[in-house]
GROMACS .gro file of N, CA, C and O in nm:
model
  360
    1MET      N    1  -4.013  -7.233  -1.394
    1MET     CA    2  -4.025  -7.301  -1.520
    1MET      C    3  -4.030  -7.196  -1.630
    1MET      O    4  -4.103  -7.099  -1.621
    2PRO      N    5  -3.954  -7.221  -1.740
    2PRO     CA    6  -3.958  -7.126  -1.851
    2PRO      C    7  -4.098  -7.114  -1.909
    2PRO      O    8  -4.175  -7.210  -1.910
    3ALA      N    9  -4.130  -6.998  -1.960
    3ALA     CA   10  -4.265  -6.969  -2.010
    3ALA      C   11  -4.302  -7.052  -2.132
    3ALA      O   12  -4.419  -7.075  -2.157
    4ASP      N   13  -4.202  -7.100  -2.211
    4ASP     CA   14  -4.234  -7.172  -2.333
    4ASP      C   15  -4.259  -7.321  -2.311
    4ASP      O   16  -4.297  -7.392  -2.403
    5LEU      N   17  -4.240  -7.371  -2.190
    5LEU     CA   18  -4.268  -7.511  -2.159
    5LEU      C   19  -4.408  -7.525  -2.101
    5LEU      O   20  -4.448  -7.450  -2.013
    6PRO      N   21  -4.485  -7.623  -2.152
    6PRO     CA   22  -4.621  -7.640  -2.099
    6PRO      C   23  -4.618  -7.703  -1.960
    6PRO      O   24  -4.527  -7.778  -1.927
    7ALA      N   25  -4.719  -7.670  -1.880
    7ALA     CA   26  -4.734  -7.733  -1.749
    7ALA      C   27  -4.783  -7.875  -1.773
    7ALA      O   28  -4.877  -7.897  -1.849
    8LEU      N   29  -4.716  -7.973  -1.711
    8LEU     CA   30  -4.753  -8.113  -1.727
    8LEU      C   31  -4.809  -8.168  -1.597
    8LEU      O   32  -4.763  -8.131  -1.489
    9VAL      N   33  -4.907  -8.256  -1.609
    9VAL     CA   34  -4.964  -8.322  -1.492
    9VAL      C   35  -4.955  -8.473  -1.512
    9VAL      O   36  -4.958  -8.521  -1.626
   10ASP      N   37  -4.943  -8.546  -1.403
   10ASP     CA   38  -4.935  -8.691  -1.413
   10ASP      C   39  -5.075  -8.751  -1.430
   10ASP      O   40  -5.176  -8.681  -1.424
   11ARG      N   41  -5.080  -8.881  -1.453
   11ARG     CA   42  -5.209  -8.948  -1.478
   11ARG      C   43  -5.306  -8.934  -1.362
   11ARG      O   44  -5.423  -8.904  -1.384
   12PRO      N   45  -5.263  -8.952  -1.234
   12PRO     CA   46  -5.359  -8.934  -1.124
   12PRO      C   47  -5.420  -8.794  -1.121
   12PRO      O   48  -5.541  -8.778  -1.099
   13THR      N   49  -5.338  -8.693  -1.145
   13THR     CA   50  -5.388  -8.555  -1.144
   13THR      C   51  -5.482  -8.530  -1.261
   13THR      O   52  -5.589  -8.471  -1.244
   14ALA      N   53  -5.444  -8.577  -1.381
   14ALA     CA   54  -5.530  -8.559  -1.498
   14ALA      C   55  -5.664  -8.629  -1.478
   14ALA      O   56  -5.770  -8.572  -1.508
   15ALA      N   57  -5.662  -8.750  -1.423
   15ALA     CA   58  -5.786  -8.824  -1.398
   15ALA      C   59  -5.874  -8.749  -1.298
   15ALA      O   60  -5.995  -8.739  -1.316
   16ARG      N   61  -5.813  -8.695  -1.194
   16ARG     CA   62  -5.888  -8.619  -1.093
   16ARG      C   63  -5.950  -8.493  -1.154
   16ARG      O   64  -6.067  -8.462  -1.130
   17LEU      N   65  -5.875  -8.424  -1.240
   17LEU     CA   66  -5.928  -8.304  -1.305
   17LEU      C   67  -6.044  -8.336  -1.398
   17LEU      O   68  -6.135  -8.254  -1.416
   18LEU      N   69  -6.041  -8.456  -1.457
   18LEU     CA   70  -6.148  -8.496  -1.549
   18LEU      C   71  -6.260  -8.572  -1.478
   18LEU      O   72  -6.358  -8.611  -1.542
   19SER      N   73  -6.245  -8.594  -1.348
   19SER     CA   74  -6.344  -8.668  -1.269
   19SER      C   75  -6.367  -8.808  -1.323
   19SER      O   76  -6.481  -8.853  -1.335
   20ILE      N   77  -6.258  -8.875  -1.359
   20ILE     CA   78  -6.264  -9.013  -1.406
   20ILE      C   79  -6.160  -9.095  -1.331
   20ILE      O   80  -6.074  -9.041  -1.262
   21LYS      N   81  -6.167  -9.226  -1.345
   21LYS     CA   82  -6.069  -9.315  -1.282
   21LYS      C   83  -5.941  -9.315  -1.365
   21LYS      O   84  -5.943  -9.296  -1.487
   22GLN      N   85  -5.829  -9.341  -1.296
   22GLN     CA   86  -5.701  -9.351  -1.366
   22GLN      C   87  -5.705  -9.462  -1.469
   22GLN      O   88  -5.646  -9.450  -1.577
   23SER      N   89  -5.774  -9.571  -1.437
   23SER     CA   90  -5.781  -9.684  -1.531
   23SER      C   91  -5.852  -9.643  -1.660
   23SER      O   92  -5.818  -9.691  -1.768
   24THR      N   93  -5.950  -9.554  -1.650
   24THR     CA   94  -6.019  -9.505  -1.770
   24THR      C   95  -5.922  -9.425  -1.856
   24THR      O   96  -5.914  -9.444  -1.977
   25LEU      N   97  -5.846  -9.338  -1.794
   25LEU     CA   98  -5.749  -9.257  -1.867
   25LEU      C   99  -5.642  -9.346  -1.931
   25LEU      O  100  -5.602  -9.324  -2.045
   26ARG      N  101  -5.600  -9.448  -1.860
   26ARG     CA  102  -5.501  -9.543  -1.913
   26ARG      C  103  -5.560  -9.617  -2.033
   26ARG      O  104  -5.494  -9.633  -2.135
   27ARG      N  105  -5.684  -9.660  -2.024
   27ARG     CA  106  -5.750  -9.731  -2.135
   27ARG      C  107  -5.765  -9.637  -2.255
   27ARG      O  108  -5.742  -9.678  -2.369
   28TRP      N  109  -5.802  -9.512  -2.230
   28TRP     CA  110  -5.812  -9.416  -2.339
   28TRP      C  111  -5.679  -9.402  -2.410
   28TRP      O  112  -5.673  -9.394  -2.532
   29TRP      N  113  -5.571  -9.396  -2.333
   29TRP     CA  114  -5.437  -9.381  -2.392
   29TRP      C  115  -5.407  -9.498  -2.487
   29TRP      O  116  -5.361  -9.478  -2.598
   30THR      N  117  -5.436  -9.620  -2.442
   30THR     CA  118  -5.406  -9.736  -2.526
   30THR      C  119  -5.494  -9.740  -2.650
   30THR      O  120  -5.454  -9.796  -2.752
   31ARG      N  121  -5.613  -9.682  -2.643
   31ARG     CA  122  -5.704  -9.679  -2.759
   31ARG      C  123  -5.682  -9.558  -2.848
   31ARG      O  124  -5.741  -9.547  -2.955
   32GLY      N  125  -5.600  -9.464  -2.803
   32GLY     CA  126  -5.571  -9.347  -2.883
   32GLY      C  127  -5.678  -9.240  -2.879
   32GLY      O  128  -5.698  -9.170  -2.976
   33VAL      N  129  -5.749  -9.230  -2.766
   33VAL     CA  130  -5.850  -9.126  -2.750
   33VAL      C  131  -5.821  -9.047  -2.623
   33VAL      O  132  -5.733  -9.083  -2.546
   34GLY      N  133  -5.896  -8.941  -2.601
   34GLY     CA  134  -5.877  -8.860  -2.481
   34GLY      C  135  -5.771  -8.754  -2.499
   34GLY      O  136  -5.723  -8.732  -2.610
   35PRO      N  137  -5.735  -8.687  -2.391
   35PRO     CA  138  -5.636  -8.580  -2.403
   35PRO      C  139  -5.500  -8.634  -2.442
   35PRO      O  140  -5.461  -8.743  -2.401
   36ARG      N  141  -5.430  -8.560  -2.526
   36ARG     CA  142  -5.297  -8.600  -2.572
   36ARG      C  143  -5.199  -8.598  -2.456
   36ARG      O  144  -5.198  -8.506  -2.375
   37GLY      N  145  -5.118  -8.700  -2.447
   37GLY     CA  146  -5.017  -8.709  -2.343
   37GLY      C  147  -4.878  -8.724  -2.401
   37GLY      O  148  -4.861  -8.740  -2.522
   38VAL      N  149  -4.779  -8.721  -2.314
   38VAL     CA  150  -4.639  -8.736  -2.353
   38VAL      C  151  -4.584  -8.853  -2.276
   38VAL      O  152  -4.583  -8.852  -2.153
   39LYS      N  153  -4.539  -8.958  -2.348
   39LYS     CA  154  -4.482  -9.075  -2.282
   39LYS      C  155  -4.334  -9.050  -2.261
   39LYS      O  156  -4.262  -9.013  -2.353
   40LEU      N  157  -4.287  -9.074  -2.138
   40LEU     CA  158  -4.150  -9.040  -2.104
   40LEU      C  159  -4.049  -9.147  -2.142
   40LEU      O  160  -3.929  -9.121  -2.141
   41SER      N  161  -4.093  -9.268  -2.174
   41SER     CA  162  -4.000  -9.371  -2.218
   41SER      C  163  -4.070  -9.461  -2.318
   41SER      O  164  -4.193  -9.461  -2.329
   42ALA      N  165  -3.991  -9.541  -2.388
   42ALA     CA  166  -4.047  -9.632  -2.487
   42ALA      C  167  -4.101  -9.759  -2.423
   42ALA      O  168  -4.168  -9.838  -2.488
   43ALA      N  169  -4.072  -9.780  -2.296
   43ALA     CA  170  -4.119  -9.900  -2.226
   43ALA      C  171  -4.271  -9.903  -2.221
   43ALA      O  172  -4.336  -9.799  -2.211
   44ARG      N  173  -4.327 -10.023  -2.226
   44ARG     CA  174  -4.473 -10.037  -2.221
   44ARG      C  175  -4.529  -9.974  -2.094
   44ARG      O  176  -4.638  -9.917  -2.094
   45SER      N  177  -4.456  -9.984  -1.986
   45SER     CA  178  -4.502  -9.930  -1.858
   45SER      C  179  -4.452  -9.789  -1.833
   45SER      O  180  -4.459  -9.740  -1.721
   46GLY      N  181  -4.403  -9.721  -1.938
   46GLY     CA  182  -4.349  -9.587  -1.922
   46GLY      C  183  -4.453  -9.488  -1.872
   46GLY      O  184  -4.572  -9.500  -1.899
   47ARG      N  185  -4.406  -9.391  -1.799
   47ARG     CA  186  -4.493  -9.289  -1.740
   47ARG      C  187  -4.545  -9.193  -1.847
   47ARG      O  188  -4.472  -9.153  -1.936
   48VAL      N  189  -4.672  -9.156  -1.835
   48VAL     CA  190  -4.735  -9.062  -1.928
   48VAL      C  191  -4.770  -8.936  -1.852
   48VAL      O  192  -4.829  -8.941  -1.744
   49LEU      N  193  -4.731  -8.821  -1.908
   49LEU     CA  194  -4.768  -8.692  -1.852
   49LEU      C  195  -4.858  -8.621  -1.953
   49LEU      O  196  -4.845  -8.641  -2.074
   50TYR      N  197  -4.948  -8.540  -1.902
   50TYR     CA  198  -5.045  -8.471  -1.987
   50TYR      C  199  -5.027  -8.320  -1.974
   50TYR      O  200  -5.025  -8.269  -1.861
   51PRO      N  201  -5.015  -8.248  -2.086
   51PRO     CA  202  -5.013  -8.102  -2.078
   51PRO      C  203  -5.145  -8.055  -2.017
   51PRO      O  204  -5.253  -8.100  -2.058
   52LEU      N  205  -5.137  -7.968  -1.920
   52LEU     CA  206  -5.256  -7.918  -1.852
   52LEU      C  207  -5.353  -7.855  -1.952
   52LEU      O  208  -5.474  -7.873  -1.941
   53SER      N  209  -5.301  -7.788  -2.053
   53SER     CA  210  -5.388  -7.725  -2.153
   53SER      C  211  -5.469  -7.830  -2.229
   53SER      O  212  -5.585  -7.807  -2.264
   54GLU      N  213  -5.411  -7.948  -2.256
   54GLU     CA  214  -5.482  -8.056  -2.325
   54GLU      C  215  -5.594  -8.112  -2.237
   54GLU      O  216  -5.704  -8.140  -2.284
   55VAL      N  217  -5.563  -8.130  -2.110
   55VAL     CA  218  -5.662  -8.183  -2.015
   55VAL      C  219  -5.779  -8.084  -2.004
   55VAL      O  220  -5.895  -8.123  -2.006
   56GLU      N  221  -5.747  -7.956  -1.993
   56GLU     CA  222  -5.851  -7.854  -1.983
   56GLU      C  223  -5.936  -7.847  -2.109
   56GLU      O  224  -6.058  -7.835  -2.102
   57ALA      N  225  -5.872  -7.857  -2.227
   57ALA     CA  226  -5.947  -7.853  -2.354
   57ALA      C  227  -6.040  -7.973  -2.364
   57ALA      O  228  -6.155  -7.959  -2.407
   58PHE      N  229  -5.994  -8.090  -2.324
   58PHE     CA  230  -6.079  -8.208  -2.327
   58PHE      C  231  -6.193  -8.195  -2.227
   58PHE      O  232  -6.307  -8.232  -2.257
   59ALA      N  233  -6.165  -8.140  -2.109
   59ALA     CA  234  -6.268  -8.126  -2.006
   59ALA      C  235  -6.378  -8.029  -2.050
   59ALA      O  236  -6.495  -8.050  -2.018
   60ARG      N  237  -6.341  -7.925  -2.124
   60ARG     CA  238  -6.441  -7.827  -2.169
   60ARG      C  239  -6.543  -7.889  -2.263
   60ARG      O  240  -6.662  -7.861  -2.254
   61ASP      N  241  -6.497  -7.973  -2.356
   61ASP     CA  242  -6.589  -8.030  -2.454
   61ASP      C  243  -6.533  -8.162  -2.508
   61ASP      O  244  -6.472  -8.165  -2.615
   62PRO      N  245  -6.551  -8.272  -2.434
   62PRO     CA  246  -6.493  -8.400  -2.475
   62PRO      C  247  -6.544  -8.452  -2.608
   62PRO      O  248  -6.472  -8.519  -2.680
   63LEU      N  249  -6.668  -8.423  -2.645
   63LEU     CA  250  -6.721  -8.473  -2.771
   63LEU      C  251  -6.664  -8.400  -2.892
   63LEU      O  252  -6.654  -8.456  -3.001
   64ALA      N  253  -6.624  -8.275  -2.874
   64ALA     CA  254  -6.566  -8.197  -2.984
   64ALA      C  255  -6.415  -8.214  -2.992
   64ALA      O  256  -6.353  -8.172  -3.089
   65TYR      N  257  -6.358  -8.278  -2.893
   65TYR     CA  258  -6.212  -8.294  -2.889
   65TYR      C  259  -6.172  -8.404  -2.988
   65TYR      O  260  -6.212  -8.518  -2.973
   66GLU      N  261  -6.095  -8.370  -3.089
   66GLU     CA  262  -6.066  -8.465  -3.197
   66GLU      C  263  -5.923  -8.515  -3.199
   66GLU      O  264  -5.890  -8.598  -3.283
   67ARG      N  265  -5.839  -8.472  -3.111
   67ARG     CA  266  -5.700  -8.513  -3.117
   67ARG      C  267  -5.680  -8.650  -3.057
   67ARG      O  268  -5.746  -8.689  -2.963
   68SER      N  269  -5.588  -8.722  -3.111
   68SER     CA  270  -5.555  -8.855  -3.060
   68SER      C  271  -5.468  -8.844  -2.937
   68SER      O  272  -5.385  -8.755  -2.926
   69ALA      N  273  -5.486  -8.935  -2.844
   69ALA     CA  274  -5.406  -8.934  -2.723
   69ALA      C  275  -5.263  -8.978  -2.753
   69ALA      O  276  -5.169  -8.933  -2.691
   70ARG      N  277  -5.245  -9.070  -2.846
   70ARG     CA  278  -5.113  -9.125  -2.875
   70ARG      C  279  -5.054  -9.058  -2.998
   70ARG      O  280  -5.112  -9.066  -3.106
   71PRO      N  281  -4.939  -8.992  -2.984
   71PRO     CA  282  -4.875  -8.933  -3.101
   71PRO      C  283  -4.843  -9.044  -3.203
   71PRO      O  284  -4.826  -9.159  -3.167
   72ASP      N  285  -4.836  -9.009  -3.331
   72ASP     CA  286  -4.810  -9.107  -3.436
   72ASP      C  287  -4.679  -9.182  -3.417
   72ASP      O  288  -4.664  -9.293  -3.467
   73THR      N  289  -4.584  -9.125  -3.347
   73THR     CA  290  -4.454  -9.188  -3.329
   73THR      C  291  -4.458  -9.301  -3.227
   73THR      O  292  -4.364  -9.379  -3.218
   74VAL      N  293  -4.564  -9.312  -3.149
   74VAL     CA  294  -4.575  -9.418  -3.049
   74VAL      C  295  -4.667  -9.526  -3.104
   74VAL      O  296  -4.784  -9.502  -3.128
   75PRO      N  297  -4.613  -9.648  -3.126
   75PRO     CA  298  -4.697  -9.754  -3.181
   75PRO      C  299  -4.802  -9.801  -3.082
   75PRO      O  300  -4.784  -9.793  -2.961
   76ALA      N  301  -4.912  -9.849  -3.134
   76ALA     CA  302  -5.017  -9.906  -3.049
   76ALA      C  303  -4.966 -10.036  -2.990
   76ALA      O  304  -4.887 -10.108  -3.051
   77TYR      N  305  -5.010 -10.067  -2.871
   77TYR     CA  306  -4.971 -10.192  -2.807
   77TYR      C  307  -5.046 -10.307  -2.871
   77TYR      O  308  -5.168 -10.304  -2.883
   78ASP      N  309  -4.973 -10.407  -2.915
   78ASP     CA  310  -5.032 -10.525  -2.975
   78ASP      C  311  -5.007 -10.642  -2.881
   78ASP      O  312  -4.895 -10.691  -2.872
   79PRO      N  313  -5.109 -10.688  -2.808
   79PRO     CA  314  -5.087 -10.793  -2.710
   79PRO      C  315  -5.040 -10.922  -2.777
   79PRO      O  316  -5.076 -10.951  -2.890
   80PRO      N  317  -4.955 -11.000  -2.706
   80PRO     CA  318  -4.907 -11.126  -2.763
   80PRO      C  319  -5.022 -11.225  -2.780
   80PRO      O  320  -5.121 -11.220  -2.708
   81GLN      N  321  -5.008 -11.313  -2.878
   81GLN     CA  322  -5.109 -11.415  -2.903
   81GLN      C  323  -5.107 -11.516  -2.790
   81GLN      O  324  -5.001 -11.548  -2.735
   82GLN      N  325  -5.223 -11.568  -2.754
   82GLN     CA  326  -5.235 -11.672  -2.652
   82GLN      C  327  -5.173 -11.800  -2.705
   82GLN      O  328  -5.191 -11.836  -2.820
   83ARG      N  329  -5.097 -11.868  -2.620
   83ARG     CA  330  -5.039 -11.996  -2.659
   83ARG      C  331  -5.095 -12.106  -2.569
   83ARG      O  332  -5.119 -12.084  -2.453
   84GLY      N  333  -5.107 -12.222  -2.628
   84GLY     CA  334  -5.151 -12.336  -2.549
   84GLY      C  335  -5.295 -12.320  -2.506
   84GLY      O  336  -5.373 -12.245  -2.564
   85GLY      N  337  -5.330 -12.389  -2.402
   85GLY     CA  338  -5.466 -12.379  -2.352
   85GLY      C  339  -5.562 -12.461  -2.434
   85GLY      O  340  -5.524 -12.538  -2.521
   86ARG      N  341  -5.684 -12.444  -2.409
   86ARG     CA  342  -5.789 -12.521  -2.471
   86ARG      C  343  -5.823 -12.467  -2.610
   86ARG      O  344  -5.840 -12.347  -2.628
   87GLN      N  345  -5.832 -12.553  -2.707
   87GLN     CA  346  -5.868 -12.515  -2.842
   87GLN      C  347  -6.017 -12.532  -2.860
   87GLN      O  348  -6.070 -12.640  -2.838
   88HIS      N  349  -6.086 -12.429  -2.900
   88HIS     CA  350  -6.230 -12.436  -2.922
   88HIS      C  351  -6.259 -12.492  -3.061
   88HIS      O  352  -6.188 -12.465  -3.156
   89GLY      N  353  -6.364 -12.570  -3.071
   89GLY     CA  354  -6.407 -12.622  -3.200
   89GLY      C  355  -6.338 -12.749  -3.242
   89GLY      O  356  -6.346 -12.791  -3.356
   90ARG      N  357  -6.264 -12.811  -3.152
   90ARG     CA  358  -6.197 -12.937  -3.188
   90ARG      C  359  -6.255 -13.051  -3.113
   90ARG      O  360  -6.299 -13.050  -3.010
   0.00000   0.00000   0.00000
């Protein structure tokens, strides 16, 4: 691997290095917190890889880590509105 490319780890590896569950790391990604990752596709289910240096920086001091997990170019997921079902208050 060329020296100018960062080492990337997948979500299972990043979660293991941080001693957390993959679901926690996934939730952090959707909320825009935690170590910064790189999404490989625009699809909602696209794979996310994390630069090892970001994971290590977050592991050293998670409370001082101020970077957002989601780059500004990736929109936040906005779940669809519920349709039908029971209406409360009627």
